[in-house]
């Protein structure tokens, strides 16, 4: 669940790493993109979680928190917004706000054992790489927050990473 955002902002290096995370890429891919070790990327993401008030959260919750706080720009969108059902929008919101499958299941009204299938189906419909990328795209599409919000002035705008 998201909480009130602290006034603390990310360092430039944390923001550079987080700007890649919105595309749903792995720590290894981020490390290659920003010329850091995988451990360095993990350290920056851990620090970002603490600063944003969501230690121990999933990558999707961290992305939602970062985008809501305008710490990083949303990922580039591709084409039109998929025609999500109300249930699928609820799945997206649950992914963005909850880390545990049990909590996501409670939010979307399914058993925890069925959560993975719900997430996978929604990720596929959104043409996203994974749940983290789907949350980033949901911000781009205006499903979570608004599509026209801009990141803070010193957030680094980056092109979509080469995968």
PDB file of C-alpha atoms in Angstrom:
ATOM      1  CA  UNK A   1       0.000   0.000   0.000  1.00  0.00           C
ATOM      2  CA  UNK A   2       1.361   3.446  -0.837  1.00  0.00           C
ATOM      3  CA  UNK A   3       1.885   5.943   1.934  1.00  0.00           C
ATOM      4  CA  UNK A   4       2.450   9.685   2.115  1.00  0.00           C
ATOM      5  CA  UNK A   5       5.634  10.541   0.269  1.00  0.00           C
ATOM      6  CA  UNK A   6       8.553  11.942   2.229  1.00  0.00           C
ATOM      7  CA  UNK A   7      10.173  15.217   1.219  1.00  0.00           C
ATOM      8  CA  UNK A   8      13.495  13.470   0.607  1.00  0.00           C
ATOM      9  CA  UNK A   9      14.410  13.153  -3.044  1.00  0.00           C
ATOM     10  CA  UNK A  10      16.715  10.718  -4.755  1.00  0.00           C
ATOM     11  CA  UNK A  11      20.334  11.366  -5.593  1.00  0.00           C
ATOM     12  CA  UNK A  12      21.252  11.765  -9.255  1.00  0.00           C
ATOM     13  CA  UNK A  13      22.628   8.197  -9.364  1.00  0.00           C
ATOM     14  CA  UNK A  14      19.527   6.754  -7.701  1.00  0.00           C
ATOM     15  CA  UNK A  15      17.348   8.649 -10.168  1.00  0.00           C
ATOM     16  CA  UNK A  16      19.445   7.407 -13.110  1.00  0.00           C
ATOM     17  CA  UNK A  17      18.934   3.799 -12.000  1.00  0.00           C
ATOM     18  CA  UNK A  18      15.239   4.313 -11.212  1.00  0.00           C
ATOM     19  CA  UNK A  19      14.634   5.904 -14.627  1.00  0.00           C
ATOM     20  CA  UNK A  20      15.530   2.551 -16.191  1.00  0.00           C
ATOM     21  CA  UNK A  21      13.433   0.561 -13.723  1.00  0.00           C
ATOM     22  CA  UNK A  22      10.181   1.999 -15.127  1.00  0.00           C
ATOM     23  CA  UNK A  23      10.810  -0.106 -18.257  1.00  0.00           C
ATOM     24  CA  UNK A  24      10.683  -3.268 -16.145  1.00  0.00           C
ATOM     25  CA  UNK A  25      14.231  -4.321 -16.941  1.00  0.00           C
ATOM     26  CA  UNK A  26      16.384  -6.470 -14.668  1.00  0.00           C
ATOM     27  CA  UNK A  27      19.116  -5.159 -12.396  1.00  0.00           C
ATOM     28  CA  UNK A  28      21.647  -6.676 -14.801  1.00  0.00           C
ATOM     29  CA  UNK A  29      20.177  -4.779 -17.763  1.00  0.00           C
ATOM     30  CA  UNK A  30      20.058  -1.562 -15.726  1.00  0.00           C
ATOM     31  CA  UNK A  31      23.700  -2.103 -14.709  1.00  0.00           C
ATOM     32  CA  UNK A  32      24.674  -2.416 -18.380  1.00  0.00           C
ATOM     33  CA  UNK A  33      22.696   0.717 -19.298  1.00  0.00           C
ATOM     34  CA  UNK A  34      24.143   2.949 -16.564  1.00  0.00           C
ATOM     35  CA  UNK A  35      27.619   1.400 -16.275  1.00  0.00           C
ATOM     36  CA  UNK A  36      27.315   0.137 -12.696  1.00  0.00           C
ATOM     37  CA  UNK A  37      27.675  -3.261 -11.093  1.00  0.00           C
ATOM     38  CA  UNK A  38      24.541  -5.293 -10.441  1.00  0.00           C
ATOM     39  CA  UNK A  39      25.221  -4.857  -6.710  1.00  0.00           C
ATOM     40  CA  UNK A  40      25.479  -1.095  -7.237  1.00  0.00           C
ATOM     41  CA  UNK A  41      22.078  -1.069  -8.935  1.00  0.00           C
ATOM     42  CA  UNK A  42      20.575  -3.124  -6.103  1.00  0.00           C
ATOM     43  CA  UNK A  43      22.062  -0.723  -3.571  1.00  0.00           C
ATOM     44  CA  UNK A  44      20.623   2.331  -5.339  1.00  0.00           C
ATOM     45  CA  UNK A  45      17.177   0.697  -5.566  1.00  0.00           C
ATOM     46  CA  UNK A  46      17.288  -0.262  -1.892  1.00  0.00           C
ATOM     47  CA  UNK A  47      18.178   3.315  -0.962  1.00  0.00           C
ATOM     48  CA  UNK A  48      15.401   4.626  -3.214  1.00  0.00           C
ATOM     49  CA  UNK A  49      12.872   2.340  -1.507  1.00  0.00           C
ATOM     50  CA  UNK A  50      13.911   3.657   1.905  1.00  0.00           C
ATOM     51  CA  UNK A  51      13.846   7.299   0.801  1.00  0.00           C
ATOM     52  CA  UNK A  52      10.439   6.874  -0.819  1.00  0.00           C
ATOM     53  CA  UNK A  53       9.005   5.239   2.294  1.00  0.00           C
ATOM     54  CA  UNK A  54       8.496   1.774   0.823  1.00  0.00           C
ATOM     55  CA  UNK A  55      11.332  -0.440   2.098  1.00  0.00           C
ATOM     56  CA  UNK A  56      10.827  -4.084   1.205  1.00  0.00           C
ATOM     57  CA  UNK A  57       8.326  -3.246  -1.520  1.00  0.00           C
ATOM     58  CA  UNK A  58       8.057  -4.902  -4.900  1.00  0.00           C
ATOM     59  CA  UNK A  59       9.627  -3.291  -7.948  1.00  0.00           C
ATOM     60  CA  UNK A  60       6.131  -2.388  -9.189  1.00  0.00           C
ATOM     61  CA  UNK A  61       5.262  -0.587  -5.944  1.00  0.00           C
ATOM     62  CA  UNK A  62       8.576   1.269  -6.094  1.00  0.00           C
ATOM     63  CA  UNK A  63       7.931   2.332  -9.700  1.00  0.00           C
ATOM     64  CA  UNK A  64       4.446   3.568  -8.801  1.00  0.00           C
ATOM     65  CA  UNK A  65       5.812   5.509  -5.837  1.00  0.00           C
ATOM     66  CA  UNK A  66       8.613   7.066  -7.905  1.00  0.00           C
ATOM     67  CA  UNK A  67       6.282   8.060 -10.728  1.00  0.00           C
ATOM     68  CA  UNK A  68       3.636   9.442  -8.374  1.00  0.00           C
ATOM     69  CA  UNK A  69       6.345  11.560  -6.728  1.00  0.00           C
ATOM     70  CA  UNK A  70       7.616  12.655 -10.163  1.00  0.00           C
ATOM     71  CA  UNK A  71      11.114  11.454  -9.313  1.00  0.00           C
ATOM     72  CA  UNK A  72      11.522   9.848 -12.756  1.00  0.00           C
ATOM     73  CA  UNK A  73       9.775  10.164 -16.116  1.00  0.00           C
ATOM     74  CA  UNK A  74       7.278   7.473 -17.143  1.00  0.00           C
ATOM     75  CA  UNK A  75       8.295   5.031 -19.868  1.00  0.00           C
ATOM     76  CA  UNK A  76       7.639   5.847 -23.496  1.00  0.00           C
ATOM     77  CA  UNK A  77       4.244   4.511 -24.506  1.00  0.00           C
ATOM     78  CA  UNK A  78       3.598   2.576 -27.650  1.00  0.00           C
ATOM     79  CA  UNK A  79       0.397   3.255 -29.522  1.00  0.00           C
ATOM     80  CA  UNK A  80      -3.018   3.450 -27.986  1.00  0.00           C
ATOM     81  CA  UNK A  81      -4.115   2.506 -24.506  1.00  0.00           C
ATOM     82  CA  UNK A  82      -5.387  -1.078 -24.392  1.00  0.00           C
ATOM     83  CA  UNK A  83      -9.120  -1.440 -23.727  1.00  0.00           C
ATOM     84  CA  UNK A  84      -8.756  -2.656 -20.153  1.00  0.00           C
ATOM     85  CA  UNK A  85     -11.819  -3.858 -18.297  1.00  0.00           C
ATOM     86  CA  UNK A  86     -12.629  -2.425 -14.870  1.00  0.00           C
ATOM     87  CA  UNK A  87     -11.258  -5.603 -13.335  1.00  0.00           C
ATOM     88  CA  UNK A  88      -7.979  -5.267 -15.247  1.00  0.00           C
ATOM     89  CA  UNK A  89      -7.610  -1.661 -14.086  1.00  0.00           C
ATOM     90  CA  UNK A  90      -8.198  -2.929 -10.541  1.00  0.00           C
ATOM     91  CA  UNK A  91      -5.428  -5.497 -11.108  1.00  0.00           C
ATOM     92  CA  UNK A  92      -3.061  -2.750 -12.270  1.00  0.00           C
ATOM     93  CA  UNK A  93      -3.859  -0.600  -9.236  1.00  0.00           C
ATOM     94  CA  UNK A  94      -3.384  -3.574  -6.912  1.00  0.00           C
ATOM     95  CA  UNK A  95       0.017  -4.372  -8.440  1.00  0.00           C
ATOM     96  CA  UNK A  96       1.024  -0.733  -7.995  1.00  0.00           C
ATOM     97  CA  UNK A  97      -0.090  -0.568  -4.373  1.00  0.00           C
ATOM     98  CA  UNK A  98       0.632  -4.013  -2.917  1.00  0.00           C
ATOM     99  CA  UNK A  99       3.695  -6.219  -2.724  1.00  0.00           C
ATOM    100  CA  UNK A 100       2.297  -9.530  -1.482  1.00  0.00           C
ATOM    101  CA  UNK A 101       0.116 -11.812  -3.616  1.00  0.00           C
ATOM    102  CA  UNK A 102      -2.265 -12.218  -0.678  1.00  0.00           C
ATOM    103  CA  UNK A 103      -2.823  -8.447  -0.538  1.00  0.00           C
ATOM    104  CA  UNK A 104      -3.149  -8.175  -4.324  1.00  0.00           C
ATOM    105  CA  UNK A 105      -5.638 -11.055  -4.243  1.00  0.00           C
ATOM    106  CA  UNK A 106      -7.693  -9.333  -1.545  1.00  0.00           C
ATOM    107  CA  UNK A 107      -7.712  -6.119  -3.589  1.00  0.00           C
ATOM    108  CA  UNK A 108      -8.886  -7.837  -6.773  1.00  0.00           C
ATOM    109  CA  UNK A 109     -11.142 -10.446  -5.174  1.00  0.00           C
ATOM    110  CA  UNK A 110      -9.274 -13.637  -6.047  1.00  0.00           C
ATOM    111  CA  UNK A 111      -7.324 -16.196  -4.003  1.00  0.00           C
ATOM    112  CA  UNK A 112      -3.588 -15.535  -3.666  1.00  0.00           C
ATOM    113  CA  UNK A 113      -2.906 -18.676  -5.720  1.00  0.00           C
ATOM    114  CA  UNK A 114      -4.704 -17.099  -8.707  1.00  0.00           C
ATOM    115  CA  UNK A 115      -2.965 -13.718  -8.559  1.00  0.00           C
ATOM    116  CA  UNK A 116      -0.068 -14.663 -10.854  1.00  0.00           C
ATOM    117  CA  UNK A 117      -2.464 -15.687 -13.643  1.00  0.00           C
ATOM    118  CA  UNK A 118      -4.409 -12.412 -13.270  1.00  0.00           C
ATOM    119  CA  UNK A 119      -1.205 -10.366 -13.394  1.00  0.00           C
ATOM    120  CA  UNK A 120       0.185 -12.289 -16.372  1.00  0.00           C
ATOM    121  CA  UNK A 121      -3.033 -11.853 -18.359  1.00  0.00           C
ATOM    122  CA  UNK A 122      -3.110  -8.115 -17.666  1.00  0.00           C
ATOM    123  CA  UNK A 123       0.600  -7.717 -18.490  1.00  0.00           C
ATOM    124  CA  UNK A 124      -0.006  -9.526 -21.799  1.00  0.00           C
ATOM    125  CA  UNK A 125      -2.998  -7.339 -22.657  1.00  0.00           C
ATOM    126  CA  UNK A 126      -0.930  -4.238 -21.875  1.00  0.00           C
ATOM    127  CA  UNK A 127       1.891  -5.517 -24.098  1.00  0.00           C
ATOM    128  CA  UNK A 128       4.276  -4.922 -21.193  1.00  0.00           C
ATOM    129  CA  UNK A 129       7.468  -6.814 -20.335  1.00  0.00           C
ATOM    130  CA  UNK A 130       6.291  -7.555 -16.791  1.00  0.00           C
ATOM    131  CA  UNK A 131       4.219  -6.118 -13.936  1.00  0.00           C
ATOM    132  CA  UNK A 132       6.774  -3.400 -13.188  1.00  0.00           C
ATOM    133  CA  UNK A 133       6.707  -2.188 -16.788  1.00  0.00           C
ATOM    134  CA  UNK A 134       2.886  -2.371 -16.789  1.00  0.00           C
ATOM    135  CA  UNK A 135       2.749  -0.028 -13.779  1.00  0.00           C
ATOM    136  CA  UNK A 136       5.085   2.378 -15.574  1.00  0.00           C
ATOM    137  CA  UNK A 137       2.948   2.255 -18.719  1.00  0.00           C
ATOM    138  CA  UNK A 138      -0.205   2.763 -16.637  1.00  0.00           C
ATOM    139  CA  UNK A 139       1.258   6.110 -15.578  1.00  0.00           C
ATOM    140  CA  UNK A 140       2.025   6.951 -19.209  1.00  0.00           C
ATOM    141  CA  UNK A 141      -1.573   6.095 -20.152  1.00  0.00           C
ATOM    142  CA  UNK A 142      -3.045   8.100 -17.276  1.00  0.00           C
ATOM    143  CA  UNK A 143      -4.497   5.024 -15.538  1.00  0.00           C
ATOM    144  CA  UNK A 144      -2.354   5.656 -12.440  1.00  0.00           C
ATOM    145  CA  UNK A 145      -1.883   9.366 -11.992  1.00  0.00           C
ATOM    146  CA  UNK A 146      -2.069  11.540 -15.055  1.00  0.00           C
ATOM    147  CA  UNK A 147      -0.342  11.146 -18.398  1.00  0.00           C
ATOM    148  CA  UNK A 148       0.762  14.771 -18.579  1.00  0.00           C
ATOM    149  CA  UNK A 149       2.627  15.004 -15.278  1.00  0.00           C
ATOM    150  CA  UNK A 150       6.285  15.834 -15.615  1.00  0.00           C
ATOM    151  CA  UNK A 151       9.134  14.571 -13.450  1.00  0.00           C
ATOM    152  CA  UNK A 152      11.066  16.950 -11.232  1.00  0.00           C
ATOM    153  CA  UNK A 153      13.404  19.324 -13.041  1.00  0.00           C
ATOM    154  CA  UNK A 154      16.552  17.352 -12.279  1.00  0.00           C
ATOM    155  CA  UNK A 155      15.131  13.959 -13.197  1.00  0.00           C
ATOM    156  CA  UNK A 156      17.003  12.536 -16.128  1.00  0.00           C
ATOM    157  CA  UNK A 157      14.849  11.903 -19.160  1.00  0.00           C
ATOM    158  CA  UNK A 158      16.051   8.797 -20.879  1.00  0.00           C
ATOM    159  CA  UNK A 159      15.176   7.063 -24.076  1.00  0.00           C
ATOM    160  CA  UNK A 160      13.736   3.575 -23.913  1.00  0.00           C
ATOM    161  CA  UNK A 161      16.620   1.250 -23.124  1.00  0.00           C
ATOM    162  CA  UNK A 162      17.877  -1.138 -25.747  1.00  0.00           C
ATOM    163  CA  UNK A 163      17.022  -4.668 -24.616  1.00  0.00           C
TER     164      UNK A 163
END
